[in-house]
PDB file of C-alpha atoms in Angstrom:
ATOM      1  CA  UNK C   1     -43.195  94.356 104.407  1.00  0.00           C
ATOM      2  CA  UNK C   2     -40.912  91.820 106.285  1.00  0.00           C
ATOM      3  CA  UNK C   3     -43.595  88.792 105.144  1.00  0.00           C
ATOM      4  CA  UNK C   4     -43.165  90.600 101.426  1.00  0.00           C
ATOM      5  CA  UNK C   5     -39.249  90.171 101.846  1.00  0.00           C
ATOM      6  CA  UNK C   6     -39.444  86.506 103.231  1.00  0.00           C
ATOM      7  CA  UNK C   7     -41.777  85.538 100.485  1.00  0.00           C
ATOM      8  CA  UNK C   8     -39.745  87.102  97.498  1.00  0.00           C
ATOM      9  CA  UNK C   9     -36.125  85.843  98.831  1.00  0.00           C
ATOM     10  CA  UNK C  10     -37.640  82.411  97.871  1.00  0.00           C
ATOM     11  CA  UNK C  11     -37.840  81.045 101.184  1.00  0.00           C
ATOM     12  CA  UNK C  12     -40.696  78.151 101.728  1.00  0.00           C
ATOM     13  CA  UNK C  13     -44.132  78.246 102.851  1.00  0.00           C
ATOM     14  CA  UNK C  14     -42.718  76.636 105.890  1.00  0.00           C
ATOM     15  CA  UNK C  15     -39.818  78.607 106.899  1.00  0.00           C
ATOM     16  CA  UNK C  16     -41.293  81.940 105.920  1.00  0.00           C
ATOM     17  CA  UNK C  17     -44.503  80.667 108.605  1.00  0.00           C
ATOM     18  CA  UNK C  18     -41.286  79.633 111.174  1.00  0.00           C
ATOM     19  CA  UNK C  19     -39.947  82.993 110.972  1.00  0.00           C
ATOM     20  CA  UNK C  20     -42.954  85.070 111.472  1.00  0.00           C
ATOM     21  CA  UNK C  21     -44.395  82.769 114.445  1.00  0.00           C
ATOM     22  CA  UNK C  22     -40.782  83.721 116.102  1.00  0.00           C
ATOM     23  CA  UNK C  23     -41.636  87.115 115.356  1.00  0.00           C
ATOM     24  CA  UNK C  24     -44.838  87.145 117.468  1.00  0.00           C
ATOM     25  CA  UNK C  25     -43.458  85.472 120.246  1.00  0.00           C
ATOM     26  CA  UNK C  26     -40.836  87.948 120.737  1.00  0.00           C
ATOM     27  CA  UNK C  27     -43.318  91.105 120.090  1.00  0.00           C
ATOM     28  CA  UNK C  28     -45.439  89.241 122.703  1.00  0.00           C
ATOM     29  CA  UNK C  29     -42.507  88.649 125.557  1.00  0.00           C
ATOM     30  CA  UNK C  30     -41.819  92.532 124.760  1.00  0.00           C
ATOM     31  CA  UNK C  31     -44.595  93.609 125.725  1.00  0.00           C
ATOM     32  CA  UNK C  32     -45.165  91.721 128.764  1.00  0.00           C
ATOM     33  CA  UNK C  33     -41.748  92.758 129.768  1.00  0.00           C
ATOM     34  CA  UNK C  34     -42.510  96.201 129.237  1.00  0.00           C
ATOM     35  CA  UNK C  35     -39.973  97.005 126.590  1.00  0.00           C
ATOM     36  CA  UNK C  36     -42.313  98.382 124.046  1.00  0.00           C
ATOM     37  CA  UNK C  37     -45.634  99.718 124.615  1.00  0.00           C
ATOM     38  CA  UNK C  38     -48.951 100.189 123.064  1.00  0.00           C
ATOM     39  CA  UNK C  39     -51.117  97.170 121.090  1.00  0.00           C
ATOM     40  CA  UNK C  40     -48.861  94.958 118.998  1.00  0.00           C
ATOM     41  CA  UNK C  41     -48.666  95.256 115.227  1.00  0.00           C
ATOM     42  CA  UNK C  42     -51.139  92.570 113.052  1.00  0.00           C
ATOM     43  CA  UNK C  43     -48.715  90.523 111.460  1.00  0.00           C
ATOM     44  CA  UNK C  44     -50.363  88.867 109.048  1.00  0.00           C
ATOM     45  CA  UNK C  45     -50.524  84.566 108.464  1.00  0.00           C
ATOM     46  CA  UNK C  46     -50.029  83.102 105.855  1.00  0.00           C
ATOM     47  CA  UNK C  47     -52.795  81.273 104.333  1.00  0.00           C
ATOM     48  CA  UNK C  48     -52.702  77.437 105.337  1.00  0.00           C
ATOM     49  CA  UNK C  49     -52.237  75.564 102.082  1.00  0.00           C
ATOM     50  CA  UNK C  50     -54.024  72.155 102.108  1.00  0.00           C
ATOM     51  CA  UNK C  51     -52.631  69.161 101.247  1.00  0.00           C
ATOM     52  CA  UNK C  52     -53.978  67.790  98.081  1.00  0.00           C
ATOM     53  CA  UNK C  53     -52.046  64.422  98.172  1.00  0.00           C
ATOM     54  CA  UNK C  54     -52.027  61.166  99.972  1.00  0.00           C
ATOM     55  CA  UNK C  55     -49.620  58.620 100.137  1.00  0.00           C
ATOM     56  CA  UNK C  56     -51.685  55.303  98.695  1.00  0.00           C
ATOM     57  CA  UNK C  57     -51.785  52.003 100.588  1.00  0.00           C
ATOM     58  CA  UNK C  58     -49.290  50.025  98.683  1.00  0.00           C
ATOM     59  CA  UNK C  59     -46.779  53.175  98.770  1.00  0.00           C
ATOM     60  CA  UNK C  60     -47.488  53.525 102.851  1.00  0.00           C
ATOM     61  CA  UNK C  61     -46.197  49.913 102.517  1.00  0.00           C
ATOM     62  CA  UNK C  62     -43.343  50.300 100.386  1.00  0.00           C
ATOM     63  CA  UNK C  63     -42.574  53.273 102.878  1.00  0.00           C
ATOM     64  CA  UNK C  64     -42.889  50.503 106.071  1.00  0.00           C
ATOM     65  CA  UNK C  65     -40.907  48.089 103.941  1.00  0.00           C
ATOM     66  CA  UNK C  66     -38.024  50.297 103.687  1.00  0.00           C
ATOM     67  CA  UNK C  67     -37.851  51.517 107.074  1.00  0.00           C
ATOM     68  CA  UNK C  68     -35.870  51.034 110.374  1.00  0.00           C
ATOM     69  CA  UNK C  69     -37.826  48.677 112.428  1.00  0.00           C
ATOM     70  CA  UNK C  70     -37.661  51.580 115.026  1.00  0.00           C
ATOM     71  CA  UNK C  71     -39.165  53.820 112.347  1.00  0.00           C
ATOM     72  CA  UNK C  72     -41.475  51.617 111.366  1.00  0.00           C
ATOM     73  CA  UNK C  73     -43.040  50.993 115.105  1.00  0.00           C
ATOM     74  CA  UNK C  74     -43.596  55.110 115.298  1.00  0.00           C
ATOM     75  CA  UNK C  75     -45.494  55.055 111.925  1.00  0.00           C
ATOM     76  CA  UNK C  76     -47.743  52.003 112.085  1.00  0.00           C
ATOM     77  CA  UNK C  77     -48.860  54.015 115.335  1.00  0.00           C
ATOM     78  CA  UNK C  78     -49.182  57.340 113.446  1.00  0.00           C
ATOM     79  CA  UNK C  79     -51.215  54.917 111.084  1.00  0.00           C
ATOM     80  CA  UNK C  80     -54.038  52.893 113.488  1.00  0.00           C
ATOM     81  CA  UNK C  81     -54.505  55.809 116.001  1.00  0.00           C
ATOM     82  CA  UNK C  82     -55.033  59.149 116.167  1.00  0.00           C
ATOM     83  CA  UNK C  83     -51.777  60.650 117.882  1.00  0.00           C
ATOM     84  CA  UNK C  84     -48.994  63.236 116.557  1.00  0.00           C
ATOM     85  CA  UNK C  85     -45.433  62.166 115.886  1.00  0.00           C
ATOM     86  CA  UNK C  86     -44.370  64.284 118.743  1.00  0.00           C
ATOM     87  CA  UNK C  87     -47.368  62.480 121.078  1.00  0.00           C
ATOM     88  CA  UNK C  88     -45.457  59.374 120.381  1.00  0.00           C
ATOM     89  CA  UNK C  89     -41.630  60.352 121.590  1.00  0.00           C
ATOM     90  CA  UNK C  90     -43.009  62.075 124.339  1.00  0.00           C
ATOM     91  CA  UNK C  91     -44.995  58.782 125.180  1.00  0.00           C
ATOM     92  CA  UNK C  92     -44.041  57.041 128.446  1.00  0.00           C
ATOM     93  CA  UNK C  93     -44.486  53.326 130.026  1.00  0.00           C
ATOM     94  CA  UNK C  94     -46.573  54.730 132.918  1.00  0.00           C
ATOM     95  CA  UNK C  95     -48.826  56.515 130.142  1.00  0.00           C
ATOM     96  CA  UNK C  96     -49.941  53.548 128.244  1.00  0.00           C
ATOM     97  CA  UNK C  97     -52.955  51.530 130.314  1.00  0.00           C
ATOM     98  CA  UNK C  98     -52.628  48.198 128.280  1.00  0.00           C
ATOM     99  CA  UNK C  99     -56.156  46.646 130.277  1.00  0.00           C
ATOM    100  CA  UNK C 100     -58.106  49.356 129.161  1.00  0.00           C
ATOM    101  CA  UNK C 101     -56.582  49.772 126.040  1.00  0.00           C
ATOM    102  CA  UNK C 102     -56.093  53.998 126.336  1.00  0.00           C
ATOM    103  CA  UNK C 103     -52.886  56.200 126.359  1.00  0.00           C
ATOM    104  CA  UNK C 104     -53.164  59.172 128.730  1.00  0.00           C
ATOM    105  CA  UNK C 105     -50.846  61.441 127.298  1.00  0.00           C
ATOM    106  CA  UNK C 106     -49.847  63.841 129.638  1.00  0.00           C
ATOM    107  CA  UNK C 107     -47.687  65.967 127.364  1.00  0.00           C
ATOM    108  CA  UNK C 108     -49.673  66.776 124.359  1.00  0.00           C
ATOM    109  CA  UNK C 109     -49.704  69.381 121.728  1.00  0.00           C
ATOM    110  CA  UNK C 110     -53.041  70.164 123.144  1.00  0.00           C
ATOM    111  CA  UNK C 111     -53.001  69.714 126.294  1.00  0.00           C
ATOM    112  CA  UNK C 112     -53.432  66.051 128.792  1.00  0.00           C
ATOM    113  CA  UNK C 113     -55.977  63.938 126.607  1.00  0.00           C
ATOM    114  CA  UNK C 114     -57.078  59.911 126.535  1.00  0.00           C
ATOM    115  CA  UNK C 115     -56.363  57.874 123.476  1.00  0.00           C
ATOM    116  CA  UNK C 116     -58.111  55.449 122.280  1.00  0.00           C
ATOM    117  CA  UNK C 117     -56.255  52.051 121.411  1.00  0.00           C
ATOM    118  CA  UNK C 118     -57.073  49.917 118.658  1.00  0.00           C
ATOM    119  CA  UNK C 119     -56.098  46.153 118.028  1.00  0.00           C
ATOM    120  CA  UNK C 120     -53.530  46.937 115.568  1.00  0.00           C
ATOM    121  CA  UNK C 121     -51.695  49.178 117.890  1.00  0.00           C
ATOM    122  CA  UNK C 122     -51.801  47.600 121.310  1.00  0.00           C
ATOM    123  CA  UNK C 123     -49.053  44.363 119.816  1.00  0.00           C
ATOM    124  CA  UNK C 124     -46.726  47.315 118.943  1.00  0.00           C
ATOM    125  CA  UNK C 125     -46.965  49.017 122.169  1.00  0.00           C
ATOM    126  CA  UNK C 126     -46.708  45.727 124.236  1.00  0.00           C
ATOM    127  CA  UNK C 127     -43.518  44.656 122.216  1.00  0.00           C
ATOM    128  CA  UNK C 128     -41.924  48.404 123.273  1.00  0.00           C
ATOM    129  CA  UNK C 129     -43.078  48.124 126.780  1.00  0.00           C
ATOM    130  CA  UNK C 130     -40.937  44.586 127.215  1.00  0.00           C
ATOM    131  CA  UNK C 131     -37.616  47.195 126.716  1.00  0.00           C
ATOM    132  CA  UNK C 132     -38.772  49.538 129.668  1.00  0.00           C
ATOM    133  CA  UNK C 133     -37.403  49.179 132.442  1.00  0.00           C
ATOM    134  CA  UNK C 134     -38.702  52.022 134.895  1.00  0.00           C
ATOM    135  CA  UNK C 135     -42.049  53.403 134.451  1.00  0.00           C
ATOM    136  CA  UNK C 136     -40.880  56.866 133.202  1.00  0.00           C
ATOM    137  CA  UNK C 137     -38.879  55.146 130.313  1.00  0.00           C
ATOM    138  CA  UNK C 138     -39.655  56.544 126.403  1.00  0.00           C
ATOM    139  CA  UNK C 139     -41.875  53.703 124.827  1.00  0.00           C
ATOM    140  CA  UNK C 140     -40.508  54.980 121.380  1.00  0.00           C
ATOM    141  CA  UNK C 141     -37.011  55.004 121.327  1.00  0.00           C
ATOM    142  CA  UNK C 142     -34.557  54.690 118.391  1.00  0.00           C
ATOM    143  CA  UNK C 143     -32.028  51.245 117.993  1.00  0.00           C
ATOM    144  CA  UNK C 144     -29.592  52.627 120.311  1.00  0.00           C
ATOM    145  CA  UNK C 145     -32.375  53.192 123.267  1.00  0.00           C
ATOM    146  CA  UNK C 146     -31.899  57.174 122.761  1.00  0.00           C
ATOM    147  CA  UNK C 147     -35.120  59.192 122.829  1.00  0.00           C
ATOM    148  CA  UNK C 148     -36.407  60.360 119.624  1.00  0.00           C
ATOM    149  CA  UNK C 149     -35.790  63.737 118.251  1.00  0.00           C
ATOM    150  CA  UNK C 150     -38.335  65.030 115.107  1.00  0.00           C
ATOM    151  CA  UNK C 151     -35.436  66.591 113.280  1.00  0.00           C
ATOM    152  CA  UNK C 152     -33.524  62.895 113.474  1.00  0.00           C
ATOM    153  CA  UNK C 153     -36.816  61.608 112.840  1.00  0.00           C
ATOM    154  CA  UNK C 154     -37.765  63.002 109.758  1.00  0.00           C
ATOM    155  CA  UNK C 155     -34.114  62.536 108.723  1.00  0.00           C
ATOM    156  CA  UNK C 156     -34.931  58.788 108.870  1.00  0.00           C
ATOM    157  CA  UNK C 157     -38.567  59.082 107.103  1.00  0.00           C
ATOM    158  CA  UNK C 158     -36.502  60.824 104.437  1.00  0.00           C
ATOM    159  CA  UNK C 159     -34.213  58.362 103.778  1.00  0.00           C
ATOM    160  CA  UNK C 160     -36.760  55.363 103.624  1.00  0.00           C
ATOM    161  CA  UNK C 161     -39.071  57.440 100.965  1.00  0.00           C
ATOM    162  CA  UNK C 162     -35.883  57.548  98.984  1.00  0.00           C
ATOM    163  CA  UNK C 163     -35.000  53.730  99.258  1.00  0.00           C
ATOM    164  CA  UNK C 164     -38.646  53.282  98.477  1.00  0.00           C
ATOM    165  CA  UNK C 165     -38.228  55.411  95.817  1.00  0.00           C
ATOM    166  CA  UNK C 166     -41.707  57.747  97.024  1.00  0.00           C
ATOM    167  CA  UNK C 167     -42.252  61.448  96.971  1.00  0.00           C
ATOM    168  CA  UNK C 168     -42.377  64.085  99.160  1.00  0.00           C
ATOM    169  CA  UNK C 169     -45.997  63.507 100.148  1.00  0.00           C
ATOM    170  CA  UNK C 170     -45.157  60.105 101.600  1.00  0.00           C
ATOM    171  CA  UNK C 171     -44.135  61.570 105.510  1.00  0.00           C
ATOM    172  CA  UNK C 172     -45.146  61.077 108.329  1.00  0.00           C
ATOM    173  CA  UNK C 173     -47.405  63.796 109.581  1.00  0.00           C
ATOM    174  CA  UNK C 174     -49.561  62.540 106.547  1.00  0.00           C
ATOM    175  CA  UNK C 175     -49.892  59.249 107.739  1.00  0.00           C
ATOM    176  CA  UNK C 176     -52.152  61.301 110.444  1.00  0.00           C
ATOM    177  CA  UNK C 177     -54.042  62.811 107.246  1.00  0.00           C
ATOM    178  CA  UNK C 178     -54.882  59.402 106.183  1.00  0.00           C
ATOM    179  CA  UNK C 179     -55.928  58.195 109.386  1.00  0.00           C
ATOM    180  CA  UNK C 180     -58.718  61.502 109.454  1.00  0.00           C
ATOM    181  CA  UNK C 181     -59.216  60.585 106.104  1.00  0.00           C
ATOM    182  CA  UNK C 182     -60.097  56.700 106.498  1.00  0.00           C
ATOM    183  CA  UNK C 183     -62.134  58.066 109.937  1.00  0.00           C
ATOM    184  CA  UNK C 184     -64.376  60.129 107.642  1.00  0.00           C
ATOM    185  CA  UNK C 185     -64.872  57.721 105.044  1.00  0.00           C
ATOM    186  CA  UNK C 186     -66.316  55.332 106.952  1.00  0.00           C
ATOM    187  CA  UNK C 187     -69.104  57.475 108.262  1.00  0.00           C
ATOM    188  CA  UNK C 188     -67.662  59.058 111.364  1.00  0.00           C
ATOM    189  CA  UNK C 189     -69.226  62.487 112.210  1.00  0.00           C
ATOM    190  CA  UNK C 190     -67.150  65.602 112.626  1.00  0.00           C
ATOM    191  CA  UNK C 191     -67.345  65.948 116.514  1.00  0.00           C
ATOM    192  CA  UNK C 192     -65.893  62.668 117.241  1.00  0.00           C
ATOM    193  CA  UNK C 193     -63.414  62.795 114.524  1.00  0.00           C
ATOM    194  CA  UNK C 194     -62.314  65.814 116.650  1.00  0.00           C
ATOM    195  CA  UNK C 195     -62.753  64.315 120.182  1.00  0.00           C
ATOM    196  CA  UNK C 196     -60.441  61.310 118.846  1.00  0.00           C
ATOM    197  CA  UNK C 197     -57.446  63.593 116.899  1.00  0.00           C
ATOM    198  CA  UNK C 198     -57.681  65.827 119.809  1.00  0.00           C
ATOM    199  CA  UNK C 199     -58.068  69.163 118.344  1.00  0.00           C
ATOM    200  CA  UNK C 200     -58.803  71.786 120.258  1.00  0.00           C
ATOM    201  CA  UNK C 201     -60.750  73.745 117.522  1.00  0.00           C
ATOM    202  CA  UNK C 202     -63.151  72.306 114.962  1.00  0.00           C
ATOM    203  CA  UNK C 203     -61.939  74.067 112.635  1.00  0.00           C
ATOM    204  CA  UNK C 204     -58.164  72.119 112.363  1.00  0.00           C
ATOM    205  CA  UNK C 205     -60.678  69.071 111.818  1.00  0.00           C
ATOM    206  CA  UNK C 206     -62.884  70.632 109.006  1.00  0.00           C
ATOM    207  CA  UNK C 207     -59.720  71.326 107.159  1.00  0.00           C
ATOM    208  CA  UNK C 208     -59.165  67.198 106.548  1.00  0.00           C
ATOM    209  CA  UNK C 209     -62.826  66.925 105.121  1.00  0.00           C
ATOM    210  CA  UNK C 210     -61.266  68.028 101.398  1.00  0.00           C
ATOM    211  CA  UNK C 211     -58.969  65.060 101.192  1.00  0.00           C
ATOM    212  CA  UNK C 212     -62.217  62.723 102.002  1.00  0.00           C
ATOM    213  CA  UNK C 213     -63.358  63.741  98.689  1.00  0.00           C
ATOM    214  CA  UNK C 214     -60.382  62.903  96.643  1.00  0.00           C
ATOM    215  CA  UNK C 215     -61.138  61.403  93.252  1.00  0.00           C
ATOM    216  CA  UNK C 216     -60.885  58.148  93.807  1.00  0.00           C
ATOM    217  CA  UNK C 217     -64.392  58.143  96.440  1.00  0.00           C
ATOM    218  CA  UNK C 218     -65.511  60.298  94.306  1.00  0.00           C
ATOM    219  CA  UNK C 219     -65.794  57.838  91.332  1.00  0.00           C
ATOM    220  CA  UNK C 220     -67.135  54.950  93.678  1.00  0.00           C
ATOM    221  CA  UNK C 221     -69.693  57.286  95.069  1.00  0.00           C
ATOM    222  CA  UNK C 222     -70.454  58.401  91.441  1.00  0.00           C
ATOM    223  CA  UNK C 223     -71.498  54.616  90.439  1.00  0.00           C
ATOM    224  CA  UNK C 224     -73.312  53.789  94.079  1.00  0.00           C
ATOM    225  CA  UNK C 225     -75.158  56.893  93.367  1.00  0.00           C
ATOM    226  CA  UNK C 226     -76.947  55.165  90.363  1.00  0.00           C
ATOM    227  CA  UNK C 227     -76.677  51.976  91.088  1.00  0.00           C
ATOM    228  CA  UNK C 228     -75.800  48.153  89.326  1.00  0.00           C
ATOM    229  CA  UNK C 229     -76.222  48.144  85.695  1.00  0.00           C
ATOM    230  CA  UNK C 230     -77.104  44.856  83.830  1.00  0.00           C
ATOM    231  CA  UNK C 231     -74.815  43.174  82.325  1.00  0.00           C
ATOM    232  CA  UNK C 232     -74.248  44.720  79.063  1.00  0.00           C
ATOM    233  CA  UNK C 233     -76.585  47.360  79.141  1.00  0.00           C
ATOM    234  CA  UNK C 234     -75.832  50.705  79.813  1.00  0.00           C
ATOM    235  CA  UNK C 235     -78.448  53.581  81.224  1.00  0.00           C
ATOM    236  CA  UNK C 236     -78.492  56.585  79.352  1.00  0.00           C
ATOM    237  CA  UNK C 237     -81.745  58.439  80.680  1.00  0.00           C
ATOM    238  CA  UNK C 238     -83.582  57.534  84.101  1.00  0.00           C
ATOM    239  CA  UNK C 239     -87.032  57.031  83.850  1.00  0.00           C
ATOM    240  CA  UNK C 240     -89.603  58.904  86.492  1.00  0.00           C
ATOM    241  CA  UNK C 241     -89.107  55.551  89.193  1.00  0.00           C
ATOM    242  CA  UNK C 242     -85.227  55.672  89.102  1.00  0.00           C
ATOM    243  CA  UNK C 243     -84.447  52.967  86.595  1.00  0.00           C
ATOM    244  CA  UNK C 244     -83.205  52.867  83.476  1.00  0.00           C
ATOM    245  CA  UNK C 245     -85.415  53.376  79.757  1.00  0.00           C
TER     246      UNK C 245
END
């Protein structure tokens, strides 16, 4: 019934999800506190809606173009490796191994993992390292030095989308949906797309394979599945050895 409320006051997806994960933390503290008894009520989820869009290449560089350069350092990262938004603010100097080219995030969504580090990321996180002082410095910080906060964060996404003039599907967080996307596209298997987001259960991963198949691979896999035509001719029935009568 309170879900039922949520949902018809018009509150979205988001916030109605917000406000019934704070509800299970607090039925779960009561009952390890022993203020009410007995098996906790099954509130249900809400069912995870997908995202059907991507931001394009030339928009993720209109979006780059438009941002702070501080901005723009956090998303090229979100865009060559396979890290969170919040695995970057909570990134420190003594984290990143530069030799070896890894991050060992200690502070991760979930749980201590190793990152692998790509060529188009390490230049980024060399250039942030030069402002570090002590080795438990904030690699990402905003102009002023200041660690990051996401609400501030996203506050600055927002308003480089709108000098960009992009929509709502251009954030951040999807920048990590295009990375899983790219990963899959070019052949990687679904364990080690895992291993290298670091999700905990396979599932999370499976849930990216959908935007692999967006139209646009579709098409190109729909003219590689037949093959080059010659020029001007067109097939219009395969013969018994593949080809074209």
């Amino acid at each position: 019934k309170y879900r039922q409320q949520l949902v018809e006051s018009g509150l979205r997806q988001n916030t109605v999800k917000n406000h019934l994960g704070a509800l299970r933390t607090c039925l779960r503290w009561a009952l390890k506190t022993g203020l009410i008894g007995g098996p906790l009520p099954d509130i249900p989820c809400l069912p995870r809606r997908r995202r059907e869009t991507l931001p394009t290449l030339e928009e993720i560089s209109r979006l780059l173009d438009a941002a702070r350069p501080d901005v723009r350092d956090v998303l090229e990262t979100l865009l060559n490796i396979a890290v969170r938004p919040g695995d970057c603010f909570a990134l420190r100097r003594n984290w990143v191994d530069l030799d070896n080219n890894l991050l060992r995030l200690e502070d991760s969504k979930t749980g201590p993992r190793l990152v692998c580090l790509v060529p188009q990321a390490a230049p980024i996180l060399a250039r942030r390292l030069c402002a570090c002082a002590n080795p438990n410095d904030f690699v990402f910080t905003t102009v002023r030095g200041r660690p990051w906060d996401l609400r501030y964060f996203g506050e600055q996404v927002r308003k480089a989308r709108q000098k960009a003039k992009l929509g709502s599907h251009a954030t951040a967080y999807a920048l990590r949906h295009v990375w899983t996307t790219n990963a899959f596209l070019r052949g990687l298997d679904l364990a080690t797309v895992k291993e290298l987001r670091g999700d905990k259960d396979i599932r999370t991963t499976t849930t990216y394979l959908h935007l692999a198949s967006h139209l646009g691979h579709l098409q190109r896999a729909a003219r590689q599945a037949v093959g080059p035509f010659p020029a001007g001719e067109q097939c219009t029935a395969p013969n018994r050895q593949g080809g074209c009568e």
